[in-house]
Each structure stands twice: as C-alpha cells, then as structure tokens.
Amino acid sequence: MHSSSRRLLATVALSTVVAVVGTACSSGAGSTDAKDADSGTYTIWDPYPQFAKGSAWTKLLDKCGTQAGVKIQRTGFDTSDLANKTLLAAQQGNSPDVLIVDNPVVSTLAEAGVLTTTDDNKLDTSKVDPNLLAAGQSGGKTYGTPIGANTLALYYNKEVLQEAGVDIASVKDWKSLTAALAKVEKAGKKGITFSAIGTEEGSFQFLPWFWGSGAQLTELDSDEAVSALSLWQDWLKKGYAPNSVINNTQTTSWQEFVGGDYAFAENGTWQLAGAEKAGFEYGVLPIPGSGGGNAAAPTGGEFVTLPVQDDTGRYTTSQKLATCLTSTQNLYDTDTTLSYVAPTSEVQKKQVAANPALKNWVDAVKAAKGRTSGDLGTKYPKISEQLWKAVQSALSGSKSPEDALTSAQAAAE
C-alpha cells in the first residue's frame, strides 16, 4: 500500500473499531513489532492472548510455519487493542502478514484499505457456510475466511423447569417461552437472564429477538422491532427477567444463571465449559423466532485475513499459512480448543459426531447472521449504538418501546 493511501486511513476507522469489538473476548497484551528483519520470518497477530507459548494454538502456528518453510513471530492482543494496533501498523507500512480479527471489524479494516481480497490472495472459501462468510464481505468482495463461529442460544436448567412443570419441547416461539417463564415464576423460581447493557454486548444479545421478529437493522422503528423490545420490557415488568439485565454483561448474567435459580439464560458457545461445571443438568435451545423456528442470532468469532503489504511477494507464503490454519483437521482442533462451531459443514459433522451435545449449537450457527452482513459494513456500529440506547431507554422505563426505537432510527439516519 502506498504511503499516500496510508495517510488516508481515517481516524474515524479507529473509533468504529472500538465500537464493534469485545462481544465475546478475553484480554491480554503482547509485543507490537510487526516485521522481523529476516524475510524468512512471518508475523501473525491474533486475539487469543490467553494462549501462551507452548499451547496447542501456538504449536499449530509454528507447525503451519514449518510447513511453509518460514518462522512465525506471533503476538496475541486483546480484541479491541488488536484492531487499533492493526490500523496504526497499516499507516506505518508495518502490517502483520496474517491477521486473525473479530468478524465485525473486517469491513472496517477493508474500507480503510488494510486488507487484501480473496481474489487477490487466492484464499479458498468454497467450503465455508455462506451465512458465516457474509460477515467478512463488503462491497461484493470477500476479505478473509472464518476460523470458527460462536453465537447465542438459550441455556436452560432442567431441574428448575421440571419443578415448574415445563416441558422444554413445548417452547417453540415467544408465546410458549413467555408461558414457560410465567410457570417458573409461579413456582417460586426465576425466569430468564440476559445482557442488556448499554454497549455492543447489549445489541449482540438483543439481535436474535430483533431479527426473530422479522425486523431489519435498516429500519429500527418497524412494528416488528417494537414487538421485540416490548417482549423484553414485558418480561421485566412481570418479573420474569431481573432489572439487573440493564447492567449485566454476558459474564454477569451467566453468573446469575449458574447460581441455579434461573430457568433460562441467553448466552454463547464460549460458556460451554462453565455449563459443565455448573452443578446442575442443563440443556441448550436455539432462540425461537416470534412465530416459531430458529431466530437468526449474530455470529461471533474471527476471520483469518491477509493485510496489504508493500512487498506483494509475501502473499504466496501468507496464503499457505492461512490455508494451513483453516484446513479441515486444523479447524477441528482449533474450534474444539476455542469452544467454537466450525465454519464448514464437513467439520461441523465431525464436531457433532465427537460431541452430540453440540448439535443445537450447530443449528444455531447455521441460522446465524453476521452483524455487518447485507453490506451494512461500517454503518453497523452507529446503528448498533442507537439500538442499545433504545433497549436501555425502554427497559429503564424512561421511554416506550415505540418512542425509543423512533428516536433510534432518527439518530441512526
């Protein structure tokens, strides 16, 4: 990328990145040196600082490097830190060779001219489920390939439902779910917990209900959108959901659920290990749409991308590294480590064969949608901010769902 292009990387891209990351991530830090003087060294940046040297993840990176005949210099960053460091490195002509980045950030980096397209870098995405690949597409071009996906579903406490006389098979749509919550509350237990905090996490958790109503992100004030927000507001009014949801992160709402009194919790694949240790029998149900069927939940997870380099001769090796990381066997191992659902049907089948409990998660991922899909791209963060503000206004009682969403649509435009 030429230096003049680098200067065009707008600071607005930085603020956009900050707004969209952090939905299901861990924290940590690392060295920011991108290029080794030795051209036989290739740099990889990822958002998995929890994996130290010697972990299965770093061993895989080294193995892919060995197969490509190069050394790997890897740095793990906190997710929000990674996006900002990437933009700065691009300005300085110092981008990593391979960048693994949170999927809603891909369109921002693409629009800023940081990433190569799959037409340029020849990454094969033919086996990837189209709904997952869409999160890395912008302006008709594809900017990488997913390494795995996570999404949201409803965890449920079998004991609480049994005591309340609720048959989980009866929960098929919003009406039957609300009826189940009423029975649970009548039995002296708690209904459902989720995260409605005024950040991207709040939007992330509201989206399955928003999309499950038939609403579109380009029309926040539709009747369908109002029905979704009214559902959440009614649950709080009737005591089926706690007032704490307004401040809950996905972590704190999960802590409420594992306390053992709640029938349901909306949360993600990344809580699977915690669910096994909860001390009670649990199940997983895809989030129902208003009239039945599975609602589209937003996809979390990362994309393997190849940033633009001054030395275009590096792309061939970078493509080998990316292809190695996303090969069938390596996807299976990596997604098992990350508690992710694989992005290809071939690997999903292997995952379910090894762990039948993953079937509902695979179904949820197959119905999932990228937050920036439909060419929303960098418009998404602005829309999302207005959405979480509307949720906060309605749940706090300061505005009706209609008024909150009317204001949100006006501000988003």
Tab-separated table of C-alpha atoms in Angstrom:
chain	number	residue	atom	x	y	z
A	1	MET	CA	0.000	0.000	0.000
A	2	HIS	CA	1.391	3.415	-0.935
A	3	SER	CA	2.206	5.972	1.767
A	4	SER	CA	-0.494	8.334	0.479
A	5	SER	CA	-3.077	5.561	0.979
A	6	ARG	CA	-1.770	5.011	4.465
A	7	ARG	CA	-2.391	8.626	5.359
A	8	LEU	CA	-5.983	8.164	4.200
A	9	LEU	CA	-6.660	5.596	6.911
A	10	ALA	CA	-9.140	7.759	8.720
A	11	THR	CA	-9.122	8.181	12.463
A	12	VAL	CA	-12.840	7.520	12.207
A	13	ALA	CA	-11.896	3.912	11.483
A	14	LEU	CA	-10.297	3.757	14.920
A	15	SER	CA	-13.483	4.872	16.662
A	16	THR	CA	-15.533	2.479	14.530
A	17	VAL	CA	-13.325	-0.413	15.569
A	18	VAL	CA	-13.620	0.449	19.258
A	19	ALA	CA	-17.413	0.431	18.969
A	20	VAL	CA	-17.807	-3.022	17.447
A	21	VAL	CA	-15.375	-5.281	19.253
A	22	GLY	CA	-15.484	-7.043	22.567
A	23	THR	CA	-18.560	-9.226	22.359
A	24	ALA	CA	-17.042	-12.477	23.499
A	25	CYS	CA	-13.357	-11.999	24.055
A	26	SER	CA	-10.579	-12.250	26.620
A	27	SER	CA	-7.826	-9.807	27.485
A	28	GLY	CA	-4.060	-9.644	27.448
A	29	ALA	CA	-1.185	-7.917	25.689
A	30	GLY	CA	1.822	-8.582	23.546
A	31	SER	CA	4.739	-7.135	21.607
A	32	THR	CA	3.801	-4.801	18.757
A	33	ASP	CA	6.771	-5.451	16.472
A	34	ALA	CA	5.209	-6.484	13.180
A	35	LYS	CA	8.097	-7.340	10.838
A	36	ASP	CA	11.282	-9.178	11.595
A	37	ALA	CA	14.279	-8.013	9.605
A	38	ASP	CA	14.651	-11.625	8.449
A	39	SER	CA	12.307	-12.116	5.482
A	40	GLY	CA	12.080	-15.797	6.448
A	41	THR	CA	10.010	-14.699	9.455
A	42	TYR	CA	6.280	-14.125	9.052
A	43	THR	CA	4.193	-12.269	11.600
A	44	ILE	CA	0.798	-13.400	12.849
A	45	TRP	CA	-1.404	-11.280	15.098
A	46	ASP	CA	-4.382	-12.849	16.861
A	47	PRO	CA	-6.932	-12.002	19.600
A	48	TYR	CA	-6.105	-15.027	21.780
A	49	PRO	CA	-3.695	-13.714	24.424
A	50	GLN	CA	-4.957	-16.463	26.746
A	51	PHE	CA	-2.888	-18.959	24.737
A	52	ALA	CA	0.740	-18.718	25.821
A	53	LYS	CA	3.787	-20.178	24.125
A	54	GLY	CA	3.601	-23.961	24.207
A	55	SER	CA	-0.213	-24.040	23.997
A	56	ALA	CA	-1.989	-26.078	21.293
A	57	TRP	CA	-2.704	-22.821	19.421
A	58	THR	CA	0.884	-21.569	19.269
A	59	LYS	CA	2.094	-25.074	18.361
A	60	LEU	CA	-0.323	-25.037	15.414
A	61	LEU	CA	1.026	-21.653	14.263
A	62	ASP	CA	4.587	-22.978	14.443
A	63	LYS	CA	3.586	-26.165	12.586
A	64	CYS	CA	1.993	-24.150	9.763
A	65	GLY	CA	5.147	-22.017	9.613
A	66	THR	CA	7.360	-25.094	9.346
A	67	GLN	CA	5.188	-26.496	6.545
A	68	ALA	CA	5.507	-23.183	4.669
A	69	GLY	CA	9.269	-23.089	5.295
A	70	VAL	CA	9.253	-19.956	7.480
A	71	LYS	CA	9.494	-18.944	11.140
A	72	ILE	CA	6.445	-17.499	12.873
A	73	GLN	CA	6.541	-14.431	15.065
A	74	ARG	CA	3.176	-14.377	16.827
A	75	THR	CA	1.589	-11.731	19.053
A	76	GLY	CA	-1.689	-12.177	20.933
A	77	PHE	CA	-3.649	-8.989	21.680
A	78	ASP	CA	-6.812	-8.032	23.472
A	79	THR	CA	-9.509	-7.788	20.768
A	80	SER	CA	-10.063	-4.013	20.867
A	81	ASP	CA	-6.312	-3.411	21.144
A	82	LEU	CA	-5.684	-5.630	18.107
A	83	ALA	CA	-7.990	-3.660	15.806
A	84	ASN	CA	-6.431	-0.321	16.749
A	85	LYS	CA	-2.860	-1.655	16.506
A	86	THR	CA	-3.692	-3.036	13.054
A	87	LEU	CA	-4.828	0.367	11.768
A	88	LEU	CA	-1.715	2.050	13.164
A	89	ALA	CA	0.573	-0.625	11.719
A	90	ALA	CA	-1.056	-0.176	8.300
A	91	GLN	CA	-0.418	3.573	8.466
A	92	GLN	CA	3.241	2.812	9.129
A	93	GLY	CA	3.533	0.158	6.384
A	94	ASN	CA	4.174	-2.422	9.077
A	95	SER	CA	1.131	-4.722	8.879
A	96	PRO	CA	1.363	-8.340	10.049
A	97	ASP	CA	1.402	-10.982	7.306
A	98	VAL	CA	-1.598	-12.812	8.746
A	99	LEU	CA	-4.219	-11.127	10.901
A	100	ILE	CA	-6.920	-13.000	12.816
A	101	VAL	CA	-9.565	-10.459	13.760
A	102	ASP	CA	-13.086	-10.243	15.227
A	103	ASN	CA	-15.569	-10.577	12.349
A	104	PRO	CA	-17.448	-7.212	12.643
A	105	VAL	CA	-14.118	-5.380	12.308
A	106	VAL	CA	-13.339	-6.928	8.906
A	107	SER	CA	-15.491	-4.466	6.925
A	108	THR	CA	-13.950	-1.502	8.791
A	109	LEU	CA	-10.400	-2.655	8.005
A	110	ALA	CA	-11.420	-3.445	4.418
A	111	GLU	CA	-12.921	0.010	3.907
A	112	ALA	CA	-9.740	1.544	5.337
A	113	GLY	CA	-7.718	-0.285	2.664
A	114	VAL	CA	-5.897	-2.531	5.153
A	115	LEU	CA	-6.912	-5.979	3.827
A	116	THR	CA	-6.437	-7.895	0.577
A	117	THR	CA	-9.449	-9.600	-1.007
A	118	THR	CA	-9.689	-13.343	-1.588
A	119	ASP	CA	-9.487	-12.533	-5.331
A	120	ASP	CA	-6.051	-11.015	-4.643
A	121	ASN	CA	-4.758	-13.517	-2.106
A	122	LYS	CA	-6.372	-16.682	-3.614
A	123	LEU	CA	-7.731	-17.967	-0.301
A	124	ASP	CA	-10.241	-20.734	-1.000
A	125	THR	CA	-13.555	-20.086	0.781
A	126	SER	CA	-15.685	-22.526	-1.243
A	127	LYS	CA	-16.450	-24.854	1.701
A	128	VAL	CA	-17.452	-22.088	4.141
A	129	ASP	CA	-21.146	-21.713	5.051
A	130	PRO	CA	-22.368	-18.603	3.146
A	131	ASN	CA	-24.075	-17.027	6.203
A	132	LEU	CA	-20.746	-17.113	8.100
A	133	LEU	CA	-18.670	-15.908	5.143
A	134	ALA	CA	-21.032	-12.912	4.776
A	135	ALA	CA	-19.562	-11.336	7.923
A	136	GLY	CA	-16.286	-10.847	6.020
A	137	GLN	CA	-17.839	-9.458	2.850
A	138	SER	CA	-18.137	-5.820	1.879
A	139	GLY	CA	-18.950	-4.152	-1.445
A	140	GLY	CA	-19.254	-7.530	-3.183
A	141	LYS	CA	-15.746	-8.636	-2.154
A	142	THR	CA	-14.578	-11.168	0.450
A	143	TYR	CA	-11.749	-10.245	2.827
A	144	GLY	CA	-10.769	-13.478	4.539
A	145	THR	CA	-12.169	-16.729	5.833
A	146	PRO	CA	-13.705	-17.552	9.236
A	147	ILE	CA	-11.683	-19.645	11.646
A	148	GLY	CA	-14.801	-20.527	13.613
A	149	ALA	CA	-18.050	-19.108	14.860
A	150	ASN	CA	-19.815	-18.659	18.124
A	151	THR	CA	-23.340	-17.461	18.604
A	152	LEU	CA	-26.120	-17.201	21.158
A	153	ALA	CA	-28.735	-19.692	22.311
A	154	LEU	CA	-30.786	-20.339	25.449
A	155	TYR	CA	-29.220	-22.449	28.166
A	156	TYR	CA	-31.854	-23.966	30.456
A	157	ASN	CA	-31.799	-25.540	33.912
A	158	LYS	CA	-33.593	-28.897	33.637
A	159	GLU	CA	-34.331	-29.119	37.364
A	160	VAL	CA	-35.954	-25.656	37.552
A	161	LEU	CA	-38.150	-26.415	34.526
A	162	GLN	CA	-39.126	-29.815	35.918
A	163	GLU	CA	-40.153	-28.297	39.268
A	164	ALA	CA	-42.273	-25.728	37.416
A	165	GLY	CA	-43.914	-28.393	35.244
A	166	VAL	CA	-42.465	-27.026	31.992
A	167	ASP	CA	-41.789	-29.416	29.116
A	168	ILE	CA	-38.933	-27.874	27.121
A	169	ALA	CA	-40.394	-29.420	23.936
A	170	SER	CA	-43.362	-27.039	24.336
A	171	VAL	CA	-41.112	-23.968	23.960
A	172	LYS	CA	-41.294	-23.219	20.252
A	173	ASP	CA	-41.981	-19.469	19.912
A	174	TRP	CA	-42.252	-16.281	22.020
A	175	LYS	CA	-45.741	-17.082	23.315
A	176	SER	CA	-44.783	-20.538	24.605
A	177	LEU	CA	-41.491	-19.232	26.038
A	178	THR	CA	-43.336	-16.481	27.939
A	179	ALA	CA	-45.847	-19.077	29.203
A	180	ALA	CA	-42.925	-21.180	30.467
A	181	LEU	CA	-41.464	-18.134	32.268
A	182	ALA	CA	-44.846	-17.492	33.925
A	183	LYS	CA	-44.964	-21.090	35.233
A	184	VAL	CA	-41.403	-20.844	36.550
A	185	GLU	CA	-42.127	-17.573	38.346
A	186	LYS	CA	-45.327	-19.051	39.856
A	187	ALA	CA	-43.247	-21.988	41.146
A	188	GLY	CA	-41.067	-19.525	43.079
A	189	LYS	CA	-38.031	-19.665	40.777
A	190	LYS	CA	-36.543	-17.076	38.408
A	191	GLY	CA	-37.293	-16.870	34.688
A	192	ILE	CA	-34.618	-15.663	32.292
A	193	THR	CA	-31.434	-13.626	32.467
A	194	PHE	CA	-29.549	-11.911	29.667
A	195	SER	CA	-27.305	-8.911	28.987
A	196	ALA	CA	-28.961	-5.616	28.010
A	197	ILE	CA	-26.021	-3.398	28.966
A	198	GLY	CA	-25.501	-0.141	27.026
A	199	THR	CA	-22.647	-1.471	24.878
A	200	GLU	CA	-22.205	-3.759	21.868
A	201	GLU	CA	-22.856	-6.715	24.206
A	202	GLY	CA	-26.391	-5.404	24.742
A	203	SER	CA	-27.034	-5.125	20.993
A	204	PHE	CA	-25.460	-8.551	20.410
A	205	GLN	CA	-27.903	-10.122	22.886
A	206	PHE	CA	-30.947	-8.218	21.612
A	207	LEU	CA	-30.339	-9.048	17.946
A	208	PRO	CA	-31.810	-12.614	17.993
A	209	TRP	CA	-35.091	-11.199	19.288
A	210	PHE	CA	-34.912	-8.240	16.902
A	211	TRP	CA	-34.200	-10.464	13.877
A	212	GLY	CA	-36.538	-13.157	15.247
A	213	SER	CA	-39.387	-10.638	14.978
A	214	GLY	CA	-38.624	-10.146	11.282
A	215	ALA	CA	-37.082	-6.690	11.846
A	216	GLN	CA	-34.186	-5.306	9.768
A	217	LEU	CA	-31.293	-3.156	11.024
A	218	THR	CA	-32.070	-0.555	8.339
A	219	GLU	CA	-35.491	0.069	9.943
A	220	LEU	CA	-35.119	0.172	13.725
A	221	ASP	CA	-38.612	1.594	14.281
A	222	SER	CA	-40.626	-1.072	12.413
A	223	ASP	CA	-43.620	-2.756	14.086
A	224	GLU	CA	-41.579	-5.961	14.244
A	225	ALA	CA	-38.730	-4.216	16.081
A	226	VAL	CA	-41.216	-2.685	18.541
A	227	SER	CA	-42.643	-6.168	19.224
A	228	ALA	CA	-39.162	-7.464	20.122
A	229	LEU	CA	-38.395	-4.630	22.519
A	230	SER	CA	-41.896	-4.893	24.019
A	231	LEU	CA	-41.222	-8.584	24.719
A	232	TRP	CA	-38.144	-7.758	26.815
A	233	GLN	CA	-39.890	-4.845	28.531
A	234	ASP	CA	-42.893	-7.047	29.442
A	235	TRP	CA	-40.595	-9.691	30.920
A	236	LEU	CA	-39.071	-7.091	33.246
A	237	LYS	CA	-42.472	-5.643	34.192
A	238	LYS	CA	-43.821	-9.099	35.070
A	239	GLY	CA	-40.683	-10.113	36.975
A	240	TYR	CA	-39.756	-12.862	34.508
A	241	ALA	CA	-36.364	-11.185	33.951
A	242	PRO	CA	-34.434	-9.240	36.624
A	243	ASN	CA	-33.831	-5.480	36.494
A	244	SER	CA	-30.111	-6.328	36.686
A	245	VAL	CA	-30.155	-7.124	32.944
A	246	ILE	CA	-29.789	-3.382	32.264
A	247	ASN	CA	-26.264	-3.503	33.718
A	248	ASN	CA	-25.463	-7.163	33.039
A	249	THR	CA	-22.585	-8.118	30.811
A	250	GLN	CA	-22.703	-11.603	29.325
A	251	THR	CA	-20.382	-12.685	32.136
A	252	THR	CA	-22.509	-11.309	34.990
A	253	SER	CA	-25.752	-12.684	33.525
A	254	TRP	CA	-24.015	-16.057	33.246
A	255	GLN	CA	-23.040	-15.858	36.920
A	256	GLU	CA	-26.733	-15.302	37.745
A	257	PHE	CA	-27.677	-18.420	35.779
A	258	VAL	CA	-25.068	-20.723	37.328
A	259	GLY	CA	-26.392	-19.705	40.761
A	260	GLY	CA	-29.053	-22.335	39.997
A	261	ASP	CA	-32.319	-20.375	40.403
A	262	TYR	CA	-32.902	-19.292	36.789
A	263	ALA	CA	-34.768	-21.400	34.228
A	264	PHE	CA	-33.095	-19.782	31.190
A	265	ALA	CA	-30.040	-17.727	30.250
A	266	GLU	CA	-29.204	-16.268	26.877
A	267	ASN	CA	-25.521	-16.835	26.342
A	268	GLY	CA	-22.912	-18.179	23.971
A	269	THR	CA	-20.915	-21.218	22.964
A	270	TRP	CA	-17.978	-19.859	24.974
A	271	GLN	CA	-19.823	-20.715	28.235
A	272	LEU	CA	-19.937	-24.460	27.459
A	273	ALA	CA	-17.051	-25.339	29.765
A	274	GLY	CA	-18.685	-23.302	32.558
A	275	ALA	CA	-22.010	-25.045	31.961
A	276	GLU	CA	-20.366	-28.439	32.533
A	277	LYS	CA	-19.164	-27.209	35.948
A	278	ALA	CA	-22.449	-25.538	36.958
A	279	GLY	CA	-23.509	-28.395	39.234
A	280	PHE	CA	-26.915	-28.947	37.619
A	281	GLU	CA	-28.224	-30.590	34.476
A	282	TYR	CA	-28.589	-28.135	31.634
A	283	GLY	CA	-29.759	-28.136	28.040
A	284	VAL	CA	-29.433	-25.771	25.085
A	285	LEU	CA	-32.267	-24.463	22.917
A	286	PRO	CA	-31.825	-22.300	19.798
A	287	ILE	CA	-33.519	-18.923	20.394
A	288	PRO	CA	-37.039	-19.161	18.937
A	289	GLY	CA	-38.412	-16.701	16.419
A	290	SER	CA	-41.609	-14.839	17.322
A	291	GLY	CA	-43.821	-17.246	15.394
A	292	GLY	CA	-41.608	-20.327	15.676
A	293	GLY	CA	-38.464	-21.687	14.040
A	294	ASN	CA	-34.934	-20.627	14.964
A	295	ALA	CA	-34.222	-16.895	15.152
A	296	ALA	CA	-31.058	-15.665	13.459
A	297	ALA	CA	-28.532	-14.927	16.198
A	298	PRO	CA	-25.450	-12.795	15.455
A	299	THR	CA	-22.223	-14.580	14.650
A	300	GLY	CA	-19.227	-14.026	16.842
A	301	GLY	CA	-15.825	-15.453	16.042
A	302	GLU	CA	-12.830	-14.388	13.989
A	303	PHE	CA	-11.659	-14.187	10.387
A	304	VAL	CA	-8.219	-15.103	9.081
A	305	THR	CA	-7.229	-12.184	6.837
A	306	LEU	CA	-4.131	-11.161	4.861
A	307	PRO	CA	-3.265	-7.462	5.238
A	308	VAL	CA	-1.913	-5.399	2.330
A	309	GLN	CA	1.905	-5.492	2.072
A	310	ASP	CA	4.360	-3.254	0.194
A	311	ASP	CA	6.218	-6.455	-0.733
A	312	THR	CA	3.485	-8.335	-2.622
A	313	GLY	CA	5.832	-11.314	-2.962
A	314	ARG	CA	4.950	-12.219	0.640
A	315	TYR	CA	1.335	-13.073	-0.215
A	316	THR	CA	2.088	-16.579	-1.530
A	317	THR	CA	3.531	-17.712	1.799
A	318	SER	CA	0.902	-15.843	3.806
A	319	GLN	CA	-1.796	-17.657	1.820
A	320	LYS	CA	-0.124	-21.001	2.660
A	321	LEU	CA	-0.199	-20.079	6.362
A	322	ALA	CA	-3.875	-19.068	6.245
A	323	THR	CA	-4.795	-22.211	4.299
A	324	CYS	CA	-2.982	-24.369	6.851
A	325	LEU	CA	-4.776	-22.700	9.781
A	326	THR	CA	-8.172	-23.286	8.163
A	327	SER	CA	-7.618	-26.835	6.843
A	328	THR	CA	-10.235	-29.405	7.891
A	329	GLN	CA	-8.161	-31.079	10.630
A	330	ASN	CA	-6.736	-27.837	11.988
A	331	LEU	CA	-10.179	-26.184	12.074
A	332	TYR	CA	-11.485	-29.152	14.049
A	333	ASP	CA	-8.658	-28.936	16.602
A	334	THR	CA	-8.751	-25.131	16.872
A	335	ASP	CA	-12.544	-24.848	17.164
A	336	THR	CA	-12.569	-27.562	19.827
A	337	THR	CA	-9.957	-25.559	21.771
A	338	LEU	CA	-11.921	-22.287	21.372
A	339	SER	CA	-15.396	-23.846	22.001
A	340	TYR	CA	-16.392	-22.588	18.547
A	341	VAL	CA	-18.556	-24.148	15.868
A	342	ALA	CA	-16.559	-24.727	12.688
A	343	PRO	CA	-17.413	-22.641	9.599
A	344	THR	CA	-17.784	-25.663	7.252
A	345	SER	CA	-20.419	-28.417	7.244
A	346	GLU	CA	-17.678	-31.029	6.898
A	347	VAL	CA	-16.036	-30.057	10.200
A	348	GLN	CA	-19.375	-29.388	11.939
A	349	LYS	CA	-20.343	-33.035	11.293
A	350	LYS	CA	-17.073	-34.182	12.886
A	351	GLN	CA	-17.743	-31.959	15.911
A	352	VAL	CA	-21.264	-33.341	16.436
A	353	ALA	CA	-20.030	-36.934	15.969
A	354	ALA	CA	-17.473	-36.338	18.735
A	355	ASN	CA	-19.904	-34.403	20.973
A	356	PRO	CA	-23.647	-34.834	20.168
A	357	ALA	CA	-24.466	-32.005	22.640
A	358	LEU	CA	-23.102	-29.577	20.018
A	359	LYS	CA	-25.979	-30.276	17.606
A	360	ASN	CA	-28.156	-27.403	18.878
A	361	TRP	CA	-25.170	-25.052	18.631
A	362	VAL	CA	-24.518	-26.114	15.038
A	363	ASP	CA	-28.211	-25.466	14.262
A	364	ALA	CA	-27.961	-22.020	15.907
A	365	VAL	CA	-24.824	-21.163	13.910
A	366	LYS	CA	-26.462	-22.312	10.659
A	367	ALA	CA	-29.302	-19.858	11.314
A	368	ALA	CA	-26.918	-17.074	12.439
A	369	LYS	CA	-26.204	-13.792	10.672
A	370	GLY	CA	-23.174	-11.500	10.551
A	371	ARG	CA	-23.761	-8.138	12.197
A	372	THR	CA	-22.277	-6.321	9.204
A	373	SER	CA	-23.981	-8.606	6.627
A	374	GLY	CA	-26.219	-7.184	3.921
A	375	ASP	CA	-23.493	-4.658	3.093
A	376	LEU	CA	-24.084	-2.733	6.336
A	377	GLY	CA	-20.310	-2.701	6.842
A	378	THR	CA	-19.156	0.374	8.725
A	379	LYS	CA	-22.750	1.606	9.162
A	380	TYR	CA	-23.317	-1.171	11.695
A	381	PRO	CA	-21.590	0.420	14.738
A	382	LYS	CA	-23.743	3.556	14.512
A	383	ILE	CA	-26.942	1.503	14.139
A	384	SER	CA	-25.902	-0.775	16.994
A	385	GLU	CA	-25.246	2.140	19.336
A	386	GLN	CA	-28.745	3.515	18.727
A	387	LEU	CA	-30.191	0.034	19.218
A	388	TRP	CA	-28.583	-0.491	22.628
A	389	LYS	CA	-29.624	3.024	23.677
A	390	ALA	CA	-33.232	2.205	22.704
A	391	VAL	CA	-33.098	-1.039	24.710
A	392	GLN	CA	-31.772	0.841	27.739
A	393	SER	CA	-34.470	3.543	27.450
A	394	ALA	CA	-37.304	1.021	27.210
A	395	LEU	CA	-36.069	-1.325	29.946
A	396	SER	CA	-35.382	1.532	32.365
A	397	GLY	CA	-38.934	2.789	31.750
A	398	SER	CA	-37.842	6.216	30.507
A	399	LYS	CA	-39.430	5.662	27.062
A	400	SER	CA	-41.983	3.339	25.466
A	401	PRO	CA	-40.518	0.803	23.012
A	402	GLU	CA	-42.130	2.776	20.142
A	403	ASP	CA	-40.630	6.109	21.212
A	404	ALA	CA	-37.221	4.575	21.997
A	405	LEU	CA	-36.974	2.956	18.563
A	406	THR	CA	-38.329	6.010	16.722
A	407	SER	CA	-35.549	8.083	18.319
A	408	ALA	CA	-33.015	5.346	17.482
A	409	GLN	CA	-33.973	5.273	13.798
A	410	ALA	CA	-33.798	9.069	13.513
A	411	ALA	CA	-30.334	9.129	15.131
A	412	ALA	CA	-29.073	6.208	13.016
A	413	GLU	CA	-30.074	8.021	9.818
